[in-house]
Amino acid sequence: MSFKSAFLNELMERVEARNAGEKEFHQAVREVLESLEPVIEKHPEFVKNGVIESIVEPERIIKFRVPWVDDKGNVRVNRGFRIQFNSAIGPYKGGLRFHPSVYEGIIKFLGFEQIFKNSLTGLPIGGGKGGSDFDPKGKSDMEVMRFCQSFMTELSKYIGADTDVPAGDIGVGAREIGYMFGQYKRLRDEFTGVLTGKGIPYGGSLARKEATGYGLCYFTEEMLKDNGLSFDGKTVVVSGSGNVAIYAVEKATTLGAKVVAMSDSNGYVYDKNGIDLDCVKKIKEVERKRIKEYLVYHPEAEYHEGCSGIWTIKCDIALPCATQNEIDENSAKALVANGVKAVCEGANMPSTPEAISAFQSAGVLFGPAKAANAGGVATSALEMSQNSMRYSWTFEEVDAKLKDIMVNIYHNASSAASEYGMPGNLVAGANIAGFLKVANAMLAHGVV
Ligand code: NDP
Ligand code: 2IT
């Protein structure tokens, strides 16, 4: 599909040529540029001053070798990345992903989305992302530690509490953050908030672990409320069974919903009685096993191989919390045919463009990732505030701030959508609201 504006068509072509083969990045950029079409009509100064051209180009791309030694004494070599995308409104902020599928295009799409998401939180954080093609699955704790130490030995040259503050993402949780923090502290002899998602004894924030999943539900709750609906009594499907999925299930259940399915990259479980979350926590957080194990404790539940089948389960609300492009057009149509009322994205870019169109044309309430999953990074920014004050808030204090932030994000995205003539289109609203703050800061800074 092409844009009405010749400028946007040329820019998109240039982005595709300059970042050849990076299809996830192209997808993320195209969606934002589509939303910006009415903005540049109203504000030609953003084009004239190079803001649109600059925002699609990372400020800095760091790519490095990560050698480490496995338990058998073999030398292994992975590739590490940190993309410092945009620092107009604050230090680069965004997670690190360790997954075999990681390459520059994945980190670039995630870093790009992070610019707008971080802006939406209302907090002073720029956009960045990093990671490695290292696969933590099946590795011993000592192997993970050696990898993390080697990764941080290089990364430490480029980050800092006021420069760039990484956190977790797929494959990076409390264990990995702990090893990386330990190595940074040792190398720099500095105890600072250089990472977020830290353990509570060494500067972590209460409620950061829960924040993305809880925030997703606070956002969804507000979106439902604005449309005369609620979680109460609803049937919910959540994909994934990692950090975001687990705490989305926890909060959705507290808000009165019944979650009937969860998944991992091998398959999904369907429990018509409602997922037993303590059991999932034991399998995933403690034992690091597969979701299939759920049947050992609940033989009455069903297990199916493959990921996409989860979207054929009848539900009122779907919360994709696994990975990019996990809902394609067919899955979206299956959800619509089964009467889904709302879809909110816990993962980053989990719906393909065709899936989003299918939801929007069927009148399904749709909460895009940049808005709906911003609670994780927002709470990371609250962790940074607590670290600079050398003070900690209670769980209730952080949780209340998180809820306020998510409610505001919903209303800001919704108002921007209406203001630009697309009422109810939260994809456009989130992109526009996120963009305007960053773009105005970039204008103020001049050509830099
Ligand atoms: P985790 O590593 O804790 O969990 C990831 C989950 O997704 C696992 O169940 C994993 O299954 C599944 N998954 C990963 N890759 C694939 C794949 N290619 N196909 C199918 N399933 C897959 O990560 P998080 O919960 O932290 O992250 C989940 C999503 O949420 C990601 O998109 C992330 O970018 C996004 N996100 C995370 C935030 C955070 O604070 N952690 C904040 C905002 C967004 P398996 O174990 O089999 O690999
Ligand atoms: O995608 C995301 O927003 C995250 N993985 C969280 C980033 C962060 O810095 O907390």
Short mmCIF file of C-alpha atoms and ligand atoms in Angstrom, two decimals:
data_model
loop_
_atom_site.label_atom_id
_atom_site.label_comp_id
_atom_site.label_asym_id
_atom_site.label_seq_id
_atom_site.Cartn_x
_atom_site.Cartn_y
_atom_site.Cartn_z
CA MET A 1 0.00 0.00 0.00
CA SER A 2 1.31 3.43 -0.80
CA PHE A 3 0.90 6.74 0.99
CA LYS A 4 -0.95 9.79 -0.33
CA SER A 5 2.13 11.89 0.37
CA ALA A 6 5.00 11.64 -2.13
CA PHE A 7 7.40 12.48 0.70
CA LEU A 8 6.25 9.47 2.74
CA ASN A 9 6.45 7.16 -0.30
CA GLU A 10 10.03 8.23 -0.95
CA LEU A 11 10.96 7.96 2.71
CA MET A 12 9.51 4.47 3.02
CA GLU A 13 11.41 3.37 -0.09
CA ARG A 14 14.61 4.74 1.37
CA VAL A 15 14.01 3.00 4.71
CA GLU A 16 13.48 -0.30 2.88
CA ALA A 17 16.60 0.12 0.76
CA ARG A 18 18.82 1.27 3.62
CA ASN A 19 17.65 -1.49 5.94
CA ALA A 20 17.43 -4.23 3.35
CA GLY A 21 15.86 -7.50 4.47
CA GLU A 22 14.77 -6.13 7.87
CA LYS A 23 11.09 -6.86 7.39
CA GLU A 24 9.97 -6.36 10.97
CA PHE A 25 11.52 -2.89 10.96
CA HIS A 26 9.82 -2.03 7.67
CA GLN A 27 6.49 -3.18 9.12
CA ALA A 28 6.88 -1.03 12.24
CA VAL A 29 7.94 2.06 10.29
CA ARG A 30 5.16 1.73 7.71
CA GLU A 31 2.51 1.60 10.43
CA VAL A 32 3.81 4.76 12.11
CA LEU A 33 4.18 6.67 8.83
CA GLU A 34 0.60 5.78 7.89
CA SER A 35 -0.60 7.26 11.17
CA LEU A 36 1.51 10.39 10.63
CA GLU A 37 -0.01 11.25 7.24
CA PRO A 38 -2.61 13.67 8.74
CA VAL A 39 -0.02 15.03 11.19
CA ILE A 40 2.39 16.20 8.50
CA GLU A 41 -0.48 17.82 6.62
CA LYS A 42 -1.24 19.90 9.69
CA HIS A 43 2.42 20.37 10.69
CA PRO A 44 4.61 20.68 7.58
CA GLU A 45 7.39 21.97 9.86
CA PHE A 46 8.16 18.39 10.91
CA VAL A 47 9.00 17.47 7.31
CA LYS A 48 10.75 20.76 6.56
CA ASN A 49 13.05 20.40 9.56
CA GLY A 50 13.97 16.79 8.90
CA VAL A 51 12.17 15.38 11.96
CA ILE A 52 10.43 12.54 10.11
CA GLU A 53 13.59 11.57 8.25
CA SER A 54 15.61 11.63 11.46
CA ILE A 55 13.15 9.67 13.58
CA VAL A 56 13.43 6.57 11.34
CA GLU A 57 17.24 6.58 11.55
CA PRO A 58 18.84 5.26 14.76
CA GLU A 59 21.18 7.70 16.48
CA ARG A 60 23.67 4.86 17.00
CA ILE A 61 23.92 1.12 16.27
CA ILE A 62 26.34 -0.92 18.36
CA LYS A 63 27.10 -4.47 17.26
CA PHE A 64 29.63 -6.68 18.98
CA ARG A 65 31.08 -10.15 19.45
CA VAL A 66 30.12 -12.06 22.60
CA PRO A 67 32.50 -14.97 23.21
CA TRP A 68 31.89 -17.28 26.18
CA VAL A 69 32.80 -20.77 27.36
CA ASP A 70 30.17 -23.49 27.79
CA ASP A 71 30.15 -26.16 30.51
CA LYS A 72 32.11 -28.56 28.31
CA GLY A 73 34.91 -26.05 27.82
CA ASN A 74 33.94 -25.16 24.23
CA VAL A 75 34.26 -21.55 23.10
CA ARG A 76 30.94 -20.24 21.79
CA VAL A 77 30.45 -16.97 19.94
CA ASN A 78 27.21 -14.96 19.76
CA ARG A 79 26.41 -11.54 18.43
CA GLY A 80 25.34 -8.65 20.67
CA PHE A 81 23.41 -5.50 19.74
CA ARG A 82 22.38 -2.22 21.28
CA ILE A 83 20.49 0.26 19.14
CA GLN A 84 20.31 3.72 20.66
CA PHE A 85 17.43 4.99 18.59
CA ASN A 86 16.31 8.34 19.93
CA SER A 87 17.35 10.43 22.95
CA ALA A 88 15.25 13.56 22.33
CA ILE A 89 13.23 13.25 25.54
CA GLY A 90 15.54 11.27 27.83
CA PRO A 91 18.26 8.65 28.10
CA TYR A 92 17.83 5.66 25.78
CA LYS A 93 15.58 3.14 27.53
CA GLY A 94 14.44 -0.30 26.48
CA GLY A 95 14.94 -3.98 27.05
CA LEU A 96 17.44 -6.63 26.00
CA ARG A 97 16.17 -9.71 24.16
CA PHE A 98 18.05 -13.01 24.19
CA HIS A 99 16.52 -15.31 21.57
CA PRO A 100 17.97 -17.24 18.63
CA SER A 101 15.79 -15.24 16.20
CA VAL A 102 17.46 -11.93 17.15
CA TYR A 103 19.13 -9.99 14.31
CA GLU A 104 19.46 -6.30 13.55
CA GLY A 105 15.94 -6.01 12.06
CA ILE A 106 14.28 -7.29 15.24
CA ILE A 107 16.24 -4.97 17.51
CA LYS A 108 15.58 -2.05 15.16
CA PHE A 109 11.82 -2.60 15.10
CA LEU A 110 11.74 -2.91 18.87
CA GLY A 111 13.93 0.18 19.35
CA PHE A 112 11.78 2.19 16.96
CA GLU A 113 8.52 1.24 18.70
CA GLN A 114 10.12 2.00 22.05
CA ILE A 115 10.53 5.70 21.08
CA PHE A 116 6.75 6.22 20.86
CA LYS A 117 5.85 3.89 23.72
CA ASN A 118 8.26 5.61 26.08
CA SER A 119 6.94 9.01 25.06
CA LEU A 120 3.37 7.85 25.80
CA THR A 121 4.30 7.03 29.40
CA GLY A 122 4.76 10.77 30.00
CA LEU A 123 8.12 10.06 31.65
CA PRO A 124 11.52 11.34 30.45
CA ILE A 125 12.86 8.30 28.57
CA GLY A 126 14.22 7.97 25.04
CA GLY A 127 14.07 4.84 22.91
CA GLY A 128 16.56 1.98 22.64
CA LYS A 129 16.71 -1.79 22.49
CA GLY A 130 19.35 -4.50 22.48
CA GLY A 131 19.96 -8.18 22.75
CA SER A 132 21.64 -11.21 21.32
CA ASP A 133 20.98 -14.34 19.29
CA PHE A 134 22.02 -16.31 22.42
CA ASP A 135 19.44 -18.90 23.47
CA PRO A 136 19.17 -19.20 27.26
CA LYS A 137 16.96 -22.29 26.89
CA GLY A 138 18.70 -25.48 28.00
CA LYS A 139 21.75 -23.59 29.32
CA SER A 140 22.96 -24.03 32.90
CA ASP A 141 22.95 -21.07 35.30
CA MET A 142 26.74 -20.91 35.02
CA GLU A 143 26.58 -20.78 31.22
CA VAL A 144 24.00 -18.01 31.38
CA MET A 145 26.22 -16.17 33.88
CA ARG A 146 29.32 -16.43 31.69
CA PHE A 147 27.36 -15.25 28.68
CA CYS A 148 25.87 -12.29 30.58
CA GLN A 149 29.30 -11.29 31.93
CA SER A 150 30.82 -11.33 28.46
CA PHE A 151 27.85 -9.43 26.98
CA MET A 152 28.08 -6.75 29.69
CA THR A 153 31.86 -6.44 29.38
CA GLU A 154 31.30 -4.92 25.95
CA LEU A 155 27.92 -3.24 26.56
CA SER A 156 29.22 -1.44 29.67
CA LYS A 157 31.23 0.90 27.40
CA TYR A 158 28.07 2.39 25.95
CA ILE A 159 25.51 2.57 28.77
CA GLY A 160 25.06 4.51 32.01
CA ALA A 161 22.32 5.71 34.36
CA ASP A 162 22.04 9.04 32.46
CA THR A 163 22.91 7.67 29.01
CA ASP A 164 21.22 4.37 28.29
CA VAL A 165 19.40 2.10 30.74
CA PRO A 166 18.63 -1.44 29.48
CA ALA A 167 16.15 -3.87 31.07
CA GLY A 168 14.62 -7.27 30.30
CA ASP A 169 12.59 -8.60 27.39
CA ILE A 170 12.20 -12.11 25.94
CA GLY A 171 14.81 -14.41 27.52
CA VAL A 172 16.05 -11.73 29.93
CA GLY A 173 14.53 -11.80 33.40
CA ALA A 174 15.70 -11.32 36.99
CA ARG A 175 18.48 -13.93 36.70
CA GLU A 176 20.10 -12.32 33.64
CA ILE A 177 19.67 -8.76 34.96
CA GLY A 178 21.36 -9.85 38.21
CA TYR A 179 24.41 -11.27 36.40
CA MET A 180 24.68 -8.21 34.14
CA PHE A 181 24.33 -5.78 37.05
CA GLY A 182 27.01 -7.64 39.00
CA GLN A 183 29.42 -7.43 36.08
CA TYR A 184 28.71 -3.73 35.40
CA LYS A 185 29.28 -2.86 39.05
CA ARG A 186 32.54 -4.79 39.07
CA LEU A 187 33.84 -3.25 35.84
CA ARG A 188 32.89 0.34 36.65
CA ASP A 189 33.08 0.26 40.44
CA GLU A 190 29.81 2.13 40.44
CA PHE A 191 26.49 1.31 42.11
CA THR A 192 23.98 3.08 39.87
CA GLY A 193 20.61 2.41 38.31
CA VAL A 194 22.19 1.37 35.01
CA LEU A 195 19.68 -1.45 34.50
CA THR A 196 16.04 -1.80 35.51
CA GLY A 197 14.16 -4.92 36.49
CA LYS A 198 16.78 -5.39 39.20
CA GLY A 199 16.18 -7.62 42.23
CA ILE A 200 14.60 -5.87 45.22
CA PRO A 201 17.70 -6.23 47.48
CA TYR A 202 19.92 -4.30 45.05
CA GLY A 203 17.82 -1.37 43.84
CA GLY A 204 14.90 -2.96 42.04
CA SER A 205 11.40 -1.50 42.21
CA LEU A 206 8.50 -3.30 43.79
CA ALA A 207 5.86 -4.09 41.15
CA ARG A 208 8.31 -3.96 38.19
CA LYS A 209 8.01 -7.74 37.73
CA GLU A 210 4.22 -7.48 37.57
CA ALA A 211 4.10 -4.14 35.72
CA THR A 212 3.75 -5.07 32.05
CA GLY A 213 0.99 -7.63 32.63
CA TYR A 214 -0.82 -5.54 35.26
CA GLY A 215 -0.45 -2.41 33.11
CA LEU A 216 -1.88 -4.26 30.11
CA CYS A 217 -4.96 -5.13 32.16
CA TYR A 218 -5.32 -1.58 33.53
CA PHE A 219 -5.22 -0.27 29.96
CA THR A 220 -7.71 -2.92 28.77
CA GLU A 221 -9.99 -2.22 31.74
CA GLU A 222 -10.09 1.50 30.87
CA MET A 223 -10.74 0.78 27.19
CA LEU A 224 -13.55 -1.62 28.13
CA LYS A 225 -15.01 0.88 30.62
CA ASP A 226 -15.03 3.63 28.00
CA ASN A 227 -17.17 1.29 25.87
CA GLY A 228 -19.54 0.19 28.63
CA LEU A 229 -17.79 -3.15 29.26
CA SER A 230 -15.56 -4.75 31.93
CA PHE A 231 -13.42 -7.84 32.63
CA ASP A 232 -16.03 -9.18 35.01
CA GLY A 233 -17.31 -12.60 33.93
CA LYS A 234 -15.41 -12.50 30.62
CA THR A 235 -13.50 -15.39 29.07
CA VAL A 236 -9.92 -14.46 28.25
CA VAL A 237 -7.16 -16.10 26.20
CA VAL A 238 -3.54 -15.10 26.90
CA SER A 239 -0.71 -16.31 24.67
CA GLY A 240 2.77 -16.89 26.07
CA SER A 241 3.63 -17.98 29.60
CA GLY A 242 6.52 -15.66 30.35
CA ASN A 243 6.76 -12.54 32.46
CA VAL A 244 4.11 -10.50 30.65
CA ALA A 245 1.63 -13.36 30.21
CA ILE A 246 1.80 -14.58 33.82
CA TYR A 247 1.04 -11.20 35.36
CA ALA A 248 -1.61 -10.40 32.77
CA VAL A 249 -3.38 -13.61 33.80
CA GLU A 250 -2.99 -12.70 37.47
CA LYS A 251 -4.56 -9.24 37.08
CA ALA A 252 -7.29 -10.28 34.62
CA THR A 253 -8.34 -12.96 37.10
CA THR A 254 -8.37 -10.46 39.98
CA LEU A 255 -10.59 -8.23 37.86
CA GLY A 256 -13.15 -11.01 37.57
CA ALA A 257 -12.26 -12.70 34.26
CA LYS A 258 -11.67 -16.39 33.62
CA VAL A 259 -8.47 -17.06 31.67
CA VAL A 260 -8.82 -20.38 29.85
CA ALA A 261 -5.61 -20.71 27.82
CA MET A 262 -1.86 -19.97 27.83
CA SER A 263 0.99 -21.09 25.55
CA ASP A 264 4.70 -21.30 24.84
CA SER A 265 6.59 -21.70 21.58
CA ASN A 266 5.73 -25.42 21.47
CA GLY A 267 1.99 -25.40 22.09
CA TYR A 268 -0.92 -24.25 24.22
CA VAL A 269 -3.03 -25.48 27.13
CA TYR A 270 -6.78 -25.04 27.33
CA ASP A 271 -8.33 -25.37 30.77
CA LYS A 272 -12.06 -24.73 30.68
CA ASN A 273 -12.11 -24.42 34.47
CA GLY A 274 -9.72 -21.48 34.36
CA ILE A 275 -5.91 -21.59 34.33
CA ASP A 276 -4.28 -22.51 37.66
CA LEU A 277 -1.71 -19.73 37.74
CA ASP A 278 0.26 -21.05 40.74
CA CYS A 279 0.86 -24.17 38.73
CA VAL A 280 2.05 -22.14 35.69
CA LYS A 281 4.35 -20.06 37.93
CA LYS A 282 5.89 -23.24 39.35
CA ILE A 283 6.44 -24.73 35.87
CA LYS A 284 7.73 -21.55 34.24
CA GLU A 285 9.30 -19.34 36.92
CA VAL A 286 10.77 -22.02 39.16
CA GLU A 287 11.38 -25.12 37.04
CA ARG A 288 11.85 -23.43 33.62
CA LYS A 289 9.92 -26.27 31.95
CA ARG A 290 7.43 -26.43 29.06
CA ILE A 291 3.73 -25.46 29.36
CA LYS A 292 2.86 -29.05 28.42
CA GLU A 293 3.78 -30.00 32.03
CA TYR A 294 0.50 -28.34 33.09
CA LEU A 295 -1.25 -31.59 32.24
CA VAL A 296 0.79 -33.46 34.86
CA TYR A 297 -1.06 -31.39 37.49
CA HIS A 298 -4.31 -30.94 35.55
CA PRO A 299 -4.96 -34.05 33.46
CA GLU A 300 -8.47 -32.75 32.71
CA ALA A 301 -7.01 -29.83 30.69
CA GLU A 302 -6.08 -30.10 26.98
CA TYR A 303 -2.68 -29.60 25.36
CA HIS A 304 -2.24 -28.89 21.65
CA GLU A 305 1.01 -28.63 19.72
CA GLY A 306 1.66 -25.42 17.76
CA CYS A 307 1.05 -21.79 18.70
CA SER A 308 -1.63 -20.42 16.40
CA GLY A 309 -4.40 -22.83 17.48
CA ILE A 310 -4.82 -20.81 20.68
CA TRP A 311 -6.64 -18.14 18.63
CA THR A 312 -9.37 -20.60 17.63
CA ILE A 313 -10.57 -20.80 21.25
CA LYS A 314 -13.78 -18.85 21.82
CA CYS A 315 -13.13 -15.83 24.05
CA ASP A 316 -14.36 -12.31 24.79
CA ILE A 317 -10.91 -10.79 25.26
CA ALA A 318 -7.60 -11.84 23.70
CA LEU A 319 -4.26 -10.71 25.14
CA PRO A 320 -1.33 -11.75 22.90
CA CYS A 321 1.72 -11.77 25.21
CA ALA A 322 4.31 -13.92 23.38
CA THR A 323 6.01 -12.41 20.34
CA GLN A 324 5.81 -10.41 17.08
CA ASN A 325 3.37 -11.41 14.33
CA GLU A 326 1.84 -14.22 16.38
CA ILE A 327 -1.68 -13.23 15.18
CA ASP A 328 -2.01 -13.32 11.41
CA GLU A 329 -5.10 -12.56 9.34
CA ASN A 330 -6.51 -16.09 9.70
CA SER A 331 -6.11 -16.07 13.46
CA ALA A 332 -7.71 -12.62 13.65
CA LYS A 333 -10.64 -13.80 11.56
CA ALA A 334 -11.05 -16.86 13.79
CA LEU A 335 -11.17 -14.60 16.87
CA VAL A 336 -13.70 -12.30 15.19
CA ALA A 337 -15.87 -15.25 14.10
CA ASN A 338 -15.90 -16.44 17.72
CA GLY A 339 -17.17 -13.05 18.91
CA VAL A 340 -14.05 -11.49 20.45
CA LYS A 341 -14.86 -8.02 21.83
CA ALA A 342 -11.40 -6.69 22.66
CA VAL A 343 -7.79 -7.43 21.75
CA CYS A 344 -4.96 -5.75 23.64
CA GLU A 345 -1.31 -6.36 22.84
CA GLY A 346 1.03 -7.33 25.69
CA ALA A 347 3.76 -8.44 23.28
CA ASN A 348 5.44 -6.03 20.86
CA MET A 349 3.78 -6.01 17.41
CA PRO A 350 2.01 -9.37 17.91
CA SER A 351 -0.64 -8.63 15.26
CA THR A 352 0.23 -8.45 11.56
CA PRO A 353 -1.11 -5.39 9.66
CA GLU A 354 -3.74 -7.64 8.05
CA ALA A 355 -4.83 -8.89 11.48
CA ILE A 356 -5.18 -5.33 12.77
CA SER A 357 -7.36 -4.43 9.76
CA ALA A 358 -9.51 -7.50 10.39
CA PHE A 359 -10.08 -6.42 14.00
CA GLN A 360 -10.73 -2.79 13.16
CA SER A 361 -13.14 -3.50 10.31
CA ALA A 362 -15.10 -5.89 12.54
CA GLY A 363 -15.42 -3.20 15.21
CA VAL A 364 -13.30 -5.10 17.77
CA LEU A 365 -11.77 -2.81 20.41
CA PHE A 366 -8.03 -2.89 19.69
CA GLY A 367 -5.27 -1.71 22.04
CA PRO A 368 -1.91 -1.53 20.23
CA ALA A 369 1.30 -2.62 21.93
CA LYS A 370 2.92 0.81 22.16
CA ALA A 371 0.09 1.95 24.39
CA ALA A 372 -1.11 -1.27 26.02
CA ASN A 373 2.23 -2.73 27.12
CA ALA A 374 3.88 0.54 28.17
CA GLY A 375 3.41 -0.30 31.86
CA GLY A 376 6.67 -2.27 31.98
CA VAL A 377 8.88 0.51 30.76
CA ALA A 378 6.87 3.11 32.72
CA THR A 379 7.64 1.21 35.92
CA SER A 380 11.26 0.93 34.81
CA ALA A 381 11.28 4.73 34.69
CA LEU A 382 9.81 4.73 38.21
CA GLU A 383 12.67 2.40 39.21
CA MET A 384 15.12 4.95 37.77
CA SER A 385 13.46 7.72 39.81
CA GLN A 386 13.70 5.66 42.99
CA ASN A 387 17.36 4.87 42.26
CA SER A 388 18.26 8.53 41.79
CA MET A 389 16.47 9.46 44.99
CA ARG A 390 18.09 6.47 46.77
CA TYR A 391 14.63 5.72 48.09
CA SER A 392 11.94 3.10 47.50
CA TRP A 393 8.20 3.32 47.23
CA THR A 394 5.86 0.60 48.49
CA PHE A 395 4.22 -1.89 46.15
CA GLU A 396 0.93 -0.02 46.52
CA GLU A 397 2.53 3.32 45.67
CA VAL A 398 4.17 2.00 42.50
CA ASP A 399 1.06 0.08 41.47
CA ALA A 400 -1.12 3.20 41.90
CA LYS A 401 1.26 5.28 39.75
CA LEU A 402 1.27 2.51 37.13
CA LYS A 403 -2.51 2.46 37.01
CA ASP A 404 -2.67 6.26 36.62
CA ILE A 405 -0.14 6.12 33.80
CA MET A 406 -2.07 3.41 31.91
CA VAL A 407 -5.39 5.24 32.27
CA ASN A 408 -3.73 8.43 30.96
CA ILE A 409 -2.17 6.59 28.03
CA TYR A 410 -5.57 5.25 27.01
CA HIS A 411 -7.17 8.70 27.11
CA ASN A 412 -4.25 10.43 25.36
CA ALA A 413 -4.29 7.88 22.53
CA SER A 414 -8.06 8.06 22.28
CA SER A 415 -8.08 11.90 22.21
CA ALA A 416 -5.32 12.07 19.59
CA ALA A 417 -7.29 9.64 17.40
CA SER A 418 -10.38 11.86 17.64
CA GLU A 419 -8.41 15.06 17.10
CA TYR A 420 -6.96 13.71 13.85
CA GLY A 421 -10.30 12.46 12.56
CA MET A 422 -10.00 8.74 13.42
CA PRO A 423 -12.12 8.29 16.56
CA GLY A 424 -11.60 4.89 18.21
CA ASN A 425 -8.48 4.11 16.17
CA LEU A 426 -5.99 3.66 19.00
CA VAL A 427 -3.25 2.52 16.60
CA ALA A 428 -3.24 5.96 14.98
CA GLY A 429 -3.90 7.72 18.30
CA ALA A 430 -0.97 6.05 20.09
CA ASN A 431 1.42 6.67 17.21
CA ILE A 432 0.40 10.32 16.93
CA ALA A 433 0.39 11.11 20.65
CA GLY A 434 3.74 9.34 21.12
CA PHE A 435 5.24 11.08 18.08
CA LEU A 436 4.20 14.66 18.89
CA LYS A 437 6.14 14.94 22.15
CA VAL A 438 9.33 13.50 20.65
CA ALA A 439 8.95 15.53 17.44
CA ASN A 440 8.51 18.81 19.32
CA ALA A 441 11.62 18.05 21.40
CA MET A 442 13.56 17.28 18.22
CA LEU A 443 12.41 20.55 16.64
CA ALA A 444 13.55 22.45 19.71
CA HIS A 445 16.99 20.81 19.61
CA GLY A 446 17.68 21.88 16.02
CA VAL A 447 19.56 19.74 13.52
CA VAL A 448 21.40 17.28 15.80
P1 NDP B 1 9.56 -14.10 28.39
O1 NDP B 1 10.87 -14.57 27.87
O2 NDP B 1 9.35 -14.05 29.86
O3 NDP B 1 8.37 -14.97 27.78
C1 NDP B 1 8.20 -15.06 26.41
C2 NDP B 1 7.01 -15.98 26.14
O4 NDP B 1 6.70 -15.91 24.76
C3 NDP B 1 7.35 -17.43 26.42
O5 NDP B 1 6.18 -18.11 26.79
C4 NDP B 1 7.86 -17.91 25.07
O6 NDP B 1 7.79 -19.30 24.87
C5 NDP B 1 6.94 -17.18 24.13
N1 NDP B 1 7.62 -16.99 22.84
C6 NDP B 1 8.80 -16.36 22.64
N2 NDP B 1 9.15 -16.39 21.35
C7 NDP B 1 8.18 -17.07 20.75
C8 NDP B 1 7.97 -17.45 19.40
N3 NDP B 1 8.84 -17.11 18.42
N4 NDP B 1 6.83 -18.14 19.13
C9 NDP B 1 5.94 -18.44 20.12
N5 NDP B 1 6.10 -18.12 21.40
C10 NDP B 1 7.19 -17.45 21.70
O7 NDP B 1 9.34 -12.68 27.74
P2 NDP B 1 8.32 -11.52 28.17
O8 NDP B 1 7.10 -12.09 28.78
O9 NDP B 1 9.09 -10.50 28.89
O10 NDP B 1 7.98 -10.90 26.74
C11 NDP B 1 6.83 -11.28 25.98
C12 NDP B 1 6.49 -10.19 24.99
O11 NDP B 1 6.18 -8.98 25.70
C13 NDP B 1 7.61 -9.82 24.01
O12 NDP B 1 7.02 -9.43 22.79
C14 NDP B 1 8.24 -8.59 24.67
O13 NDP B 1 8.90 -7.79 23.72
C15 NDP B 1 7.00 -7.91 25.22
N6 NDP B 1 7.21 -6.96 26.30
C16 NDP B 1 7.88 -7.30 27.44
C17 NDP B 1 7.99 -6.39 28.47
C18 NDP B 1 8.64 -6.73 29.77
O14 NDP B 1 8.62 -5.90 30.66
N7 NDP B 1 9.19 -7.92 29.94
C19 NDP B 1 7.47 -5.03 28.35
C20 NDP B 1 6.72 -4.79 27.14
C21 NDP B 1 6.62 -5.74 26.17
P3 NDP B 1 9.11 -20.21 25.00
O15 NDP B 1 9.43 -20.26 26.44
O16 NDP B 1 8.74 -21.51 24.40
O17 NDP B 1 10.17 -19.50 24.17
O1 2IT B 2 9.31 -3.73 25.36
C1 2IT B 2 9.46 -3.16 26.45
O2 2IT B 2 8.90 -2.09 26.72
C2 2IT B 2 10.33 -3.80 27.45
N1 2IT B 2 10.84 -4.89 27.19
C3 2IT B 2 10.59 -3.13 28.76
C4 2IT B 2 11.68 -2.12 28.62
C5 2IT B 2 12.16 -1.49 29.90
O3 2IT B 2 13.12 -0.71 29.78
O4 2IT B 2 11.62 -1.75 30.97
#
